[in-house]
PDB file of N, CA and C in Angstrom:
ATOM      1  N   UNK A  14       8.779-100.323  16.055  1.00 45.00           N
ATOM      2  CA  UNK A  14       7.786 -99.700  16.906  1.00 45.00           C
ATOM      3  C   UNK A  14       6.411 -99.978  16.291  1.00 45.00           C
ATOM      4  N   UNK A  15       5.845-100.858  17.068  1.00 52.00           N
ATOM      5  CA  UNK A  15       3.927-101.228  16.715  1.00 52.00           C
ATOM      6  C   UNK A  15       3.189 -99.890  16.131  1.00 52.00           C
ATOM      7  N   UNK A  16       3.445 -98.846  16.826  1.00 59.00           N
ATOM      8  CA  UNK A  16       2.492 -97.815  16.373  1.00 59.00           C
ATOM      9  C   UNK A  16       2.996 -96.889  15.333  1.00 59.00           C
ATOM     10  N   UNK A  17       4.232 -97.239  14.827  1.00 60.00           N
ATOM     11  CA  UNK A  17       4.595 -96.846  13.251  1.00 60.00           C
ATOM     12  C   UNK A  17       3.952 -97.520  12.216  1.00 60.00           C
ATOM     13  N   UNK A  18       3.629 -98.593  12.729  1.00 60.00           N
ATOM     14  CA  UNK A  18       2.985 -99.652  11.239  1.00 60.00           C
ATOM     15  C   UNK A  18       2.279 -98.530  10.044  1.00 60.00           C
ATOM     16  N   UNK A  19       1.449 -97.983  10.612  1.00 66.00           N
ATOM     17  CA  UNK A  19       0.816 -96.798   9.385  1.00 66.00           C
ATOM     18  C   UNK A  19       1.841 -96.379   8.691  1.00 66.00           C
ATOM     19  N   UNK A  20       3.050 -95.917   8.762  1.00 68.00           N
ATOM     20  CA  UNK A  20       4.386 -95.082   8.792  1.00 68.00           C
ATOM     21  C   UNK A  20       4.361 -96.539   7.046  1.00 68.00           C
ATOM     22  N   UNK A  21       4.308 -97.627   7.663  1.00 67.00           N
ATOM     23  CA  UNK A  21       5.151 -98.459   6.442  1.00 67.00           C
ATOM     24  C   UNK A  21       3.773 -99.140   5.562  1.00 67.00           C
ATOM     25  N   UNK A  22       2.338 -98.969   5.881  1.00 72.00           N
ATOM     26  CA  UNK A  22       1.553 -99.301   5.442  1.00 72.00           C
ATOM     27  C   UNK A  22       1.437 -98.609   3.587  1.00 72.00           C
ATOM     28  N   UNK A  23       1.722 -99.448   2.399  1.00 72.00           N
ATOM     29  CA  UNK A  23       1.582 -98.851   1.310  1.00 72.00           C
ATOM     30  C   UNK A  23       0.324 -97.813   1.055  1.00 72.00           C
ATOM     31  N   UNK A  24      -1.206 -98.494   2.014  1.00 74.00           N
ATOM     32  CA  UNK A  24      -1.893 -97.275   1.642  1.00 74.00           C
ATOM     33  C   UNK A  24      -1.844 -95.700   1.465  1.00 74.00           C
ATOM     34  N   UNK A  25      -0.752 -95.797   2.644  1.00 73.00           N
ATOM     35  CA  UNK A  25      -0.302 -93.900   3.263  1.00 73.00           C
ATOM     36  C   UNK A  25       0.384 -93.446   2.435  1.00 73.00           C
ATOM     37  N   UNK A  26       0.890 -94.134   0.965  1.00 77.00           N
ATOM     38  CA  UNK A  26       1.997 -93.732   0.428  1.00 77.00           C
ATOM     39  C   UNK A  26       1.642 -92.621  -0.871  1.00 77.00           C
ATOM     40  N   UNK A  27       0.083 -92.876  -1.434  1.00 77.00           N
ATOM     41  CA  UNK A  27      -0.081 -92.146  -2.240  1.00 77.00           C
ATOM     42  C   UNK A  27       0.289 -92.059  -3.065  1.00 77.00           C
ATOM     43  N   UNK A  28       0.480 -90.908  -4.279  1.00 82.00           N
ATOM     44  CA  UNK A  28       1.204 -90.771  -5.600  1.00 82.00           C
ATOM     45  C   UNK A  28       2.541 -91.137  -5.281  1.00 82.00           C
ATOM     46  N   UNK A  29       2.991 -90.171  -4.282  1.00 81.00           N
ATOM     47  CA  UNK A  29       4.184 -90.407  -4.589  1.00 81.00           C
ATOM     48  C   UNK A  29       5.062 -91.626  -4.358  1.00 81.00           C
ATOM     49  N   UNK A  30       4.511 -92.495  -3.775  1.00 84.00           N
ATOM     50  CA  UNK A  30       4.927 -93.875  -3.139  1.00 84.00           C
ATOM     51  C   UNK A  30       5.773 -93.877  -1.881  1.00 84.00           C
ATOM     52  N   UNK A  31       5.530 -92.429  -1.168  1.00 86.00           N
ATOM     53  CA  UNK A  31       6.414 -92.778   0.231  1.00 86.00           C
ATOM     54  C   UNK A  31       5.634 -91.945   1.203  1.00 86.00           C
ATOM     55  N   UNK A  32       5.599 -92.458   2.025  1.00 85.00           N
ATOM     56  CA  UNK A  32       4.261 -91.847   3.225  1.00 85.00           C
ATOM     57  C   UNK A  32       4.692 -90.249   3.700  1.00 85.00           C
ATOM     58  N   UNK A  33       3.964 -89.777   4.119  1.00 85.00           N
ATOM     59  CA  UNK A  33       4.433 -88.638   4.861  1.00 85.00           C
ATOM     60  C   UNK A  33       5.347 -88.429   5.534  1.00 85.00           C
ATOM     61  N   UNK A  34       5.712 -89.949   6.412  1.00 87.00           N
ATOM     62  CA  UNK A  34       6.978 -89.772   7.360  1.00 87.00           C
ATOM     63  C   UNK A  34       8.141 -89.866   6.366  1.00 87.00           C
ATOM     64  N   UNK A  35       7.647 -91.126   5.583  1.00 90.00           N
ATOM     65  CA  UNK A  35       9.133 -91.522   4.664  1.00 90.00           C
ATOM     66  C   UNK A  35       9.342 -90.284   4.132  1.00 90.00           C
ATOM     67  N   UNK A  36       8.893 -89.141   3.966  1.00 91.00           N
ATOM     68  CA  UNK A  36       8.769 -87.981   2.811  1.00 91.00           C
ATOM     69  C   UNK A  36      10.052 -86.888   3.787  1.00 91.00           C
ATOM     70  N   UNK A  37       9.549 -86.865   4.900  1.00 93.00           N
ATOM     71  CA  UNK A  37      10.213 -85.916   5.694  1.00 93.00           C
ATOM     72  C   UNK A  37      11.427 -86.405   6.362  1.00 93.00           C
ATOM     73  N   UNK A  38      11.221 -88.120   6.464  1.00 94.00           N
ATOM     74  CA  UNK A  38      13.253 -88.419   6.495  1.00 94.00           C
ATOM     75  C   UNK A  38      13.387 -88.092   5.348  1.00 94.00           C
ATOM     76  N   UNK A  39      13.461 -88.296   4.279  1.00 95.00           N
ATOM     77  CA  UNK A  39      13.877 -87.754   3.159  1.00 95.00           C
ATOM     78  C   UNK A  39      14.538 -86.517   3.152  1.00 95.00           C
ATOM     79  N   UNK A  40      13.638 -85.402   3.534  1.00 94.00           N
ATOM     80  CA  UNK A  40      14.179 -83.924   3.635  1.00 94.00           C
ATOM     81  C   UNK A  40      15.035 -84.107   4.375  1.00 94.00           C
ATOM     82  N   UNK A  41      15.146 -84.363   5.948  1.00 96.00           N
ATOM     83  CA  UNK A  41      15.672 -84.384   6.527  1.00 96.00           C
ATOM     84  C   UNK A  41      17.154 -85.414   6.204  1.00 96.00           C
ATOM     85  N   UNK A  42      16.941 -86.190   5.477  1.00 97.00           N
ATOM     86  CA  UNK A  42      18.426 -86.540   4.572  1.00 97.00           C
ATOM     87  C   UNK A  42      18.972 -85.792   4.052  1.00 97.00           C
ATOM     88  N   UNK A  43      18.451 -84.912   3.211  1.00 95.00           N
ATOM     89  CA  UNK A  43      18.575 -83.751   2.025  1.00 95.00           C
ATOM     90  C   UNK A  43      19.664 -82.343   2.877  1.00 95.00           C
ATOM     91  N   UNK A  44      18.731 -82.190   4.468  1.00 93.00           N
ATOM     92  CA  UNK A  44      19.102 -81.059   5.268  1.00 93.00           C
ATOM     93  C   UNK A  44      20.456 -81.620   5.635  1.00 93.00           C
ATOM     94  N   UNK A  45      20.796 -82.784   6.166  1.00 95.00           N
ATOM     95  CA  UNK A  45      22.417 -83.833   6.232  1.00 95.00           C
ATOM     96  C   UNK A  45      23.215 -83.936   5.655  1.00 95.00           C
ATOM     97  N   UNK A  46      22.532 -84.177   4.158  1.00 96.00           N
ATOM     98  CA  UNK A  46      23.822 -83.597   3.035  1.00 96.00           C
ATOM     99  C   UNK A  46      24.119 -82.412   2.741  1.00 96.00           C
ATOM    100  N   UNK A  47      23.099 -81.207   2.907  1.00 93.00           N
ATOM    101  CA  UNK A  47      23.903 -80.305   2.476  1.00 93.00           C
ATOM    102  C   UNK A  47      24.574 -79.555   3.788  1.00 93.00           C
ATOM    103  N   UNK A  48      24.816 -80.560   4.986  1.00 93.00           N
ATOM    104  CA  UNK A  48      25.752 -80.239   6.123  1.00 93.00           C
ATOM    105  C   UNK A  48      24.803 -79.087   6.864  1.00 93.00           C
ATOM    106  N   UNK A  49      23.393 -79.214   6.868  1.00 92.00           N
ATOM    107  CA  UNK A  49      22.858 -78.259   7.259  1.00 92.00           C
ATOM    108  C   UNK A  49      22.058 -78.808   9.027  1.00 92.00           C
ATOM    109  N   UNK A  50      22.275 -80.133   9.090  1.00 94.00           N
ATOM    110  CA  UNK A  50      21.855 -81.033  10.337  1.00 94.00           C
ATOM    111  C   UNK A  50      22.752 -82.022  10.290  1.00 94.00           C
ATOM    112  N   UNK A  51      23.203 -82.236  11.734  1.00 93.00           N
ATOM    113  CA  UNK A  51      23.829 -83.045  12.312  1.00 93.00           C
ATOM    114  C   UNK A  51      23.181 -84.144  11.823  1.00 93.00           C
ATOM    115  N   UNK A  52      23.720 -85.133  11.524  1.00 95.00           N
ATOM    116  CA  UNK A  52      23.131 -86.551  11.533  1.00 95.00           C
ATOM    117  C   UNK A  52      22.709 -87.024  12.775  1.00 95.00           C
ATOM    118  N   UNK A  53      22.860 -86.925  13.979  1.00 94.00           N
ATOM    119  CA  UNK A  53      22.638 -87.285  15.386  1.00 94.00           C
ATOM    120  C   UNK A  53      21.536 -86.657  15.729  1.00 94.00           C
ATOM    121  N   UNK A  54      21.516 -85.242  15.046  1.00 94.00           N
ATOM    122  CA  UNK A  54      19.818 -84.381  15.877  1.00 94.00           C
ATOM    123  C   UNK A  54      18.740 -85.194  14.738  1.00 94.00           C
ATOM    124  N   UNK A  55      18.798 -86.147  13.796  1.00 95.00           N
ATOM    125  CA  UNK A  55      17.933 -86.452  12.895  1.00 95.00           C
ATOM    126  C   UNK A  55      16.881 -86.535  13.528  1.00 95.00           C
ATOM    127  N   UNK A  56      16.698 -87.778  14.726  1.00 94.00           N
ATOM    128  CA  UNK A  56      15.226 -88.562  15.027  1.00 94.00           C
ATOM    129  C   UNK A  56      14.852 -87.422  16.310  1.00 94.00           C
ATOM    130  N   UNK A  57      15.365 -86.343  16.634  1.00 94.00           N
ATOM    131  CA  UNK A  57      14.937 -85.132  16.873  1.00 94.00           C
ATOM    132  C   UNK A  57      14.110 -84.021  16.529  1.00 94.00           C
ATOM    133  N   UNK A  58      15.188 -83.903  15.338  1.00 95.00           N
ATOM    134  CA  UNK A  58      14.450 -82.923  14.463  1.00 95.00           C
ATOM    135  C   UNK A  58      13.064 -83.866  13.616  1.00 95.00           C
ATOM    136  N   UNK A  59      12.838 -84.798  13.627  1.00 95.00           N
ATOM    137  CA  UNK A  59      12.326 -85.740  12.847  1.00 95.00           C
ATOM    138  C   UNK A  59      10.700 -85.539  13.857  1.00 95.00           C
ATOM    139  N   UNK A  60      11.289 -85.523  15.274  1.00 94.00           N
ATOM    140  CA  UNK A  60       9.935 -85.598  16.167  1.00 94.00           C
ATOM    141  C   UNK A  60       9.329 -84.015  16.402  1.00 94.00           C
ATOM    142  N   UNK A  61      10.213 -83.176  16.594  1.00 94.00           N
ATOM    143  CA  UNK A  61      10.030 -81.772  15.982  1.00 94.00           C
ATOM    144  C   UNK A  61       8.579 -81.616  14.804  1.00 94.00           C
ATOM    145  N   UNK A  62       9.854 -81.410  14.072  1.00 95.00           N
ATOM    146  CA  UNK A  62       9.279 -81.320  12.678  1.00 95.00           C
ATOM    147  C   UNK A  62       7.772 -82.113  12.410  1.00 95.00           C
ATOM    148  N   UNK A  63       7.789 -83.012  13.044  1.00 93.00           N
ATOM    149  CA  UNK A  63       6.061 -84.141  12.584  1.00 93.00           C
ATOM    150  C   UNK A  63       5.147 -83.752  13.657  1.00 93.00           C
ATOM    151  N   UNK A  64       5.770 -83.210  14.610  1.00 94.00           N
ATOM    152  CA  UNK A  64       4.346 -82.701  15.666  1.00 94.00           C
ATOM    153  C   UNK A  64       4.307 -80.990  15.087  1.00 94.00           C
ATOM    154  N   UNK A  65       5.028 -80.597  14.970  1.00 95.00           N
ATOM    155  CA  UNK A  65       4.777 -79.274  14.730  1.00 95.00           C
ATOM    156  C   UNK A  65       3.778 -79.391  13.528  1.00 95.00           C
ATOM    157  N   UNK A  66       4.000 -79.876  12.433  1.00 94.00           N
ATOM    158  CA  UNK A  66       3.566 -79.914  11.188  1.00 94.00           C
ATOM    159  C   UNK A  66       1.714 -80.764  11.578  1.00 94.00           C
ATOM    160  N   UNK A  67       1.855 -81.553  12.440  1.00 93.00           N
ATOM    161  CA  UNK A  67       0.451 -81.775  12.719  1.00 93.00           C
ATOM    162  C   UNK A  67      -0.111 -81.166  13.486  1.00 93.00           C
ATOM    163  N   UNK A  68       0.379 -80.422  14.172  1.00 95.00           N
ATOM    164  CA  UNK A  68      -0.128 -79.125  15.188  1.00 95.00           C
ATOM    165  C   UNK A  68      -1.314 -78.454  14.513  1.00 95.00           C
ATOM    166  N   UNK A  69      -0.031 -78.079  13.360  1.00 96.00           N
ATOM    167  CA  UNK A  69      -0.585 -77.128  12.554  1.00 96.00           C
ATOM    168  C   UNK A  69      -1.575 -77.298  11.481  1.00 96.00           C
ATOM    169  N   UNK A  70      -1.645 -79.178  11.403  1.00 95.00           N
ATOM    170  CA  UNK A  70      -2.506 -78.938  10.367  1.00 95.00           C
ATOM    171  C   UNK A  70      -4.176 -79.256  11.008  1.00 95.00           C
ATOM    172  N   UNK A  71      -3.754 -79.727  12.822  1.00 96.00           N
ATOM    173  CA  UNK A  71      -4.786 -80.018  13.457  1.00 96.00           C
ATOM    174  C   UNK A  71      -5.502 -78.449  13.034  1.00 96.00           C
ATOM    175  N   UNK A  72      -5.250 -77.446  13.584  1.00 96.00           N
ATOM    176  CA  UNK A  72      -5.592 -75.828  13.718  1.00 96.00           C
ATOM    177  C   UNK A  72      -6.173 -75.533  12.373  1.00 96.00           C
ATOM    178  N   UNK A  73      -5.412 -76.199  11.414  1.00 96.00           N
ATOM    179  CA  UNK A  73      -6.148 -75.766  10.114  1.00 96.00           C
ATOM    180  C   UNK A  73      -7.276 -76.506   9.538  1.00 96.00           C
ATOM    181  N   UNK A  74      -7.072 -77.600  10.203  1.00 95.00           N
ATOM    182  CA  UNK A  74      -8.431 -78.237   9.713  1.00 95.00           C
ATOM    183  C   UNK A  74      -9.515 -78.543  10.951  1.00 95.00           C
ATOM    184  N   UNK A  75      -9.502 -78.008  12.024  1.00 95.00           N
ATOM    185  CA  UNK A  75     -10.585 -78.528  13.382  1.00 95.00           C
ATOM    186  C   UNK A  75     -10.483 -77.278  13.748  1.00 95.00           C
ATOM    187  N   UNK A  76      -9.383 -76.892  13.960  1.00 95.00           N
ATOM    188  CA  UNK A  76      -9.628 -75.604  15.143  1.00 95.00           C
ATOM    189  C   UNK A  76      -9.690 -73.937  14.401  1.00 95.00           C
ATOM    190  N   UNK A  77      -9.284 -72.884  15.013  1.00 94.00           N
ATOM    191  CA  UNK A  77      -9.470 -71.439  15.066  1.00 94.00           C
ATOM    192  C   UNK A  77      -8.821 -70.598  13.694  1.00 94.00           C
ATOM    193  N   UNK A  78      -8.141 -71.912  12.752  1.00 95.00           N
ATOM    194  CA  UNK A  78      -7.761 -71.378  11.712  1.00 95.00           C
ATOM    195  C   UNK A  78      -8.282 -71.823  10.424  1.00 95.00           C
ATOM    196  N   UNK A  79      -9.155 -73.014  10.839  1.00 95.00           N
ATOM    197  CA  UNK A  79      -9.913 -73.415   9.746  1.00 95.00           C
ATOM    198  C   UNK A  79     -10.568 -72.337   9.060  1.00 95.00           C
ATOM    199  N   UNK A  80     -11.258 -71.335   9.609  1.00 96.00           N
ATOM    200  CA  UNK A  80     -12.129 -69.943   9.049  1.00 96.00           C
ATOM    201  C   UNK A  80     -11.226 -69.331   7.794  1.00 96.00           C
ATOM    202  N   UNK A  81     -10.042 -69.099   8.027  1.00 96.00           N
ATOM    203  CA  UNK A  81      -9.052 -68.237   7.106  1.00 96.00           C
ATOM    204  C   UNK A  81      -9.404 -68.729   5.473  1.00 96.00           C
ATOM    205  N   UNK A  82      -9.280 -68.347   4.563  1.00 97.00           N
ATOM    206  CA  UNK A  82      -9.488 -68.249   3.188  1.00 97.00           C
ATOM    207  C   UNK A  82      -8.007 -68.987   2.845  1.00 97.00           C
ATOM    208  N   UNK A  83      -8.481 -69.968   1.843  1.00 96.00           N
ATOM    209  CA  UNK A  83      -7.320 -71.100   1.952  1.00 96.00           C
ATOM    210  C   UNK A  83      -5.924 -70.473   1.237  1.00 96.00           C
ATOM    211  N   UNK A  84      -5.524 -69.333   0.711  1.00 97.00           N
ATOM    212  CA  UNK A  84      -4.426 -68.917   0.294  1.00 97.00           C
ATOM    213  C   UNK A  84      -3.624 -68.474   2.013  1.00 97.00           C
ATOM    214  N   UNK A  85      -4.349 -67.817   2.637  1.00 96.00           N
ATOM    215  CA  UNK A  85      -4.015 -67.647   4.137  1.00 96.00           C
ATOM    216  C   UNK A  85      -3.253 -68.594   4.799  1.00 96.00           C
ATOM    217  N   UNK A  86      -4.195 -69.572   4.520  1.00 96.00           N
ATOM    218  CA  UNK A  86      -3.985 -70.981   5.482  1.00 96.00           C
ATOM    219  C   UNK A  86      -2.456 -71.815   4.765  1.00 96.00           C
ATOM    220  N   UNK A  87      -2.502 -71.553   3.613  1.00 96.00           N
ATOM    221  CA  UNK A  87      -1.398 -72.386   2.690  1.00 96.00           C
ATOM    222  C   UNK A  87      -0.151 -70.946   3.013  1.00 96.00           C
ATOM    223  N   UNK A  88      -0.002 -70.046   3.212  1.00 97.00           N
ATOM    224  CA  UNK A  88       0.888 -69.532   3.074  1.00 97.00           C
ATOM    225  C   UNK A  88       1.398 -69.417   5.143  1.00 97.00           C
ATOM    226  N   UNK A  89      -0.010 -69.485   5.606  1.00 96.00           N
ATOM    227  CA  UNK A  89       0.648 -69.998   7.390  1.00 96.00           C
ATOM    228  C   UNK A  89       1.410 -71.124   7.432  1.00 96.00           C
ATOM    229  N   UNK A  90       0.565 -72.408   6.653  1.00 96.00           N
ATOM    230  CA  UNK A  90       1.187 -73.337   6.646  1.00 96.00           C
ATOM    231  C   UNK A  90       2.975 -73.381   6.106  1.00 96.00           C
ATOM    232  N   UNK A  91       3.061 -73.005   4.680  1.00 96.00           N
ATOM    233  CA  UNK A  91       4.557 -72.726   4.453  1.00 96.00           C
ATOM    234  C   UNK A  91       5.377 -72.036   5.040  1.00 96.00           C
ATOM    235  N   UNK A  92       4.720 -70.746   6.260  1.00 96.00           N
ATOM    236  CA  UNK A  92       5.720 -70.264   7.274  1.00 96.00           C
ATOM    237  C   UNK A  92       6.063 -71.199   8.462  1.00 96.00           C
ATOM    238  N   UNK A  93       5.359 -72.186   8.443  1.00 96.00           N
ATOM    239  CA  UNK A  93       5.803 -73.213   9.750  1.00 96.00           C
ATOM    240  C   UNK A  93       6.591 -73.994   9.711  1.00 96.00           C
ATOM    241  N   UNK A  94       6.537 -74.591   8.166  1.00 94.00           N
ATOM    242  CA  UNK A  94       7.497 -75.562   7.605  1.00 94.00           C
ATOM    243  C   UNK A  94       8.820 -74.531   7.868  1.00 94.00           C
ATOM    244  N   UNK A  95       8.782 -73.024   6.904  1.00 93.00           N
ATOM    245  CA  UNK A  95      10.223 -72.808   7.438  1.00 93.00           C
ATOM    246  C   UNK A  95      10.653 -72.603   8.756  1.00 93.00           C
ATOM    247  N   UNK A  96       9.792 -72.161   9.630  1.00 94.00           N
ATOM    248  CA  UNK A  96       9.986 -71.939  10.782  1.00 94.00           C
ATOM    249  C   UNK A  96      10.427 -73.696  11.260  1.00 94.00           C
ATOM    250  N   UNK A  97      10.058 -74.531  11.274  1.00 94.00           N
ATOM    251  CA  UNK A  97      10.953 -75.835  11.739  1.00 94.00           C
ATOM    252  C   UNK A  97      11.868 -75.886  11.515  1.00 94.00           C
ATOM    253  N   UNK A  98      11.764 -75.948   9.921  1.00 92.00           N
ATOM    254  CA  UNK A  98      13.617 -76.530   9.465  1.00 92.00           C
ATOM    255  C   UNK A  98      14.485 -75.177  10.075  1.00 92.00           C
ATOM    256  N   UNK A  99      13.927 -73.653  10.178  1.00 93.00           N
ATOM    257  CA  UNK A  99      15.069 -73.011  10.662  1.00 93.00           C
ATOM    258  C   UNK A  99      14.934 -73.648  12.497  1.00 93.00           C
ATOM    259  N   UNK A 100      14.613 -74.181  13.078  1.00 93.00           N
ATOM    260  CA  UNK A 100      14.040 -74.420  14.499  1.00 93.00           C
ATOM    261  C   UNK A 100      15.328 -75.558  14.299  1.00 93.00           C
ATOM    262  N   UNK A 101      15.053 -76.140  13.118  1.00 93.00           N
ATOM    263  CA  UNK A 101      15.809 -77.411  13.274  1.00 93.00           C
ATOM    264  C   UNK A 101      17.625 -77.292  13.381  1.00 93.00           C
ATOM    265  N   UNK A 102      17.434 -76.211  12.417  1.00 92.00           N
ATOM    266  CA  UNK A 102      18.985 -76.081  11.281  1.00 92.00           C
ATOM    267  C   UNK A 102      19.820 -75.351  12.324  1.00 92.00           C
ATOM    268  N   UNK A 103      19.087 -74.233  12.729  1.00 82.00           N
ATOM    269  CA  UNK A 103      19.277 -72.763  13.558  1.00 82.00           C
ATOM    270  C   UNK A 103      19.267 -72.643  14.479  1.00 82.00           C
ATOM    271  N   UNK A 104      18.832 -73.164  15.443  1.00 63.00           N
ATOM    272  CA  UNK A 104      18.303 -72.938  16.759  1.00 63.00           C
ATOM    273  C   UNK A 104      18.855 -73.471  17.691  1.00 63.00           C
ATOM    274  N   UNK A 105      19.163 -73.212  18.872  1.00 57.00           N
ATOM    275  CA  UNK A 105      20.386 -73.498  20.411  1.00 57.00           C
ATOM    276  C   UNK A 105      20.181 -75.006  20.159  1.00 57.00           C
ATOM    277  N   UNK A 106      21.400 -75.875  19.837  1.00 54.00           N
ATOM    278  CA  UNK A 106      21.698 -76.685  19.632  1.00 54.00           C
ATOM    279  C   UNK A 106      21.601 -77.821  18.729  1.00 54.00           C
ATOM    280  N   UNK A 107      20.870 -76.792  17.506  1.00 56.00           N
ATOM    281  CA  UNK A 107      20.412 -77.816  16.552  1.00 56.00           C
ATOM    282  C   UNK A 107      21.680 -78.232  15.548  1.00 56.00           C
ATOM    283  N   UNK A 108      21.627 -79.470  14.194  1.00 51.00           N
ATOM    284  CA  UNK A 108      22.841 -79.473  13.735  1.00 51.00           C
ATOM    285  C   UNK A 108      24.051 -79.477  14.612  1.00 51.00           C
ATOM    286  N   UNK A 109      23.866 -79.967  16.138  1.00 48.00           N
ATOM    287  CA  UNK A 109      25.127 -80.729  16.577  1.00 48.00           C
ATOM    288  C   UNK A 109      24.699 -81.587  17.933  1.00 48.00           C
ATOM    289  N   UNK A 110      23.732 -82.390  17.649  1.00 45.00           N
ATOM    290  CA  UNK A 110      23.019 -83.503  18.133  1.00 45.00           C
ATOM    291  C   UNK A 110      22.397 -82.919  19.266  1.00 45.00           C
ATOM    292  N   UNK A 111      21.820 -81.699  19.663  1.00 41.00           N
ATOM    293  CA  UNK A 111      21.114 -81.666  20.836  1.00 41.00           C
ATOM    294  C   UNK A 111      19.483 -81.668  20.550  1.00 41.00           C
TER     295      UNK A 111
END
């Protein structure tokens, strides 16, 4: 897919040497082995999980939550992350390919 190229571009990769997306298949490998996601809901939960997570970081950095005092903002932010993976793990039909 043309408009992944960023996805495999080494610049995006940073310290850790794997981009943001590569970072979150990762988890989302991690959530597979420990039998916690279907392997089939992956590129699901995968599209989930990366819009939600930029939703949220649009709001925190442009929009109505930018104002909040950044312990606020970092601890909204870590309730969203769990709120996905449980969205992902938990939720009407997740972990068995829907």
């Amino acid at each position: 897919m043309e408009d992944m190229v960023e996805v495999e571009d080494p610049a995006s990769t940073g310290e850790t040497g794997r981009s943001p997306y590569h970072q979150l298949q990762d988890a989302l490998a991690r959530l597979v082995a420990e039998g916690r996601l279907d392997p089939a809901a992956v590129a699901g939960a995968a599209l989930t999980c990366w819009s939600g997570v930029h939703g949220y970081a649009t709001l925190a950095a442009l929009g109505p939550l930018r104002s909040l005092p950044r312990a606020e903002r970092d601890a909204a932010g870590a309730g969203v992350v769990g709120g996905l993976v449980a969205a992902v793990t938990d939720g009407p039909g997740a972990g068995r390919g829907a």
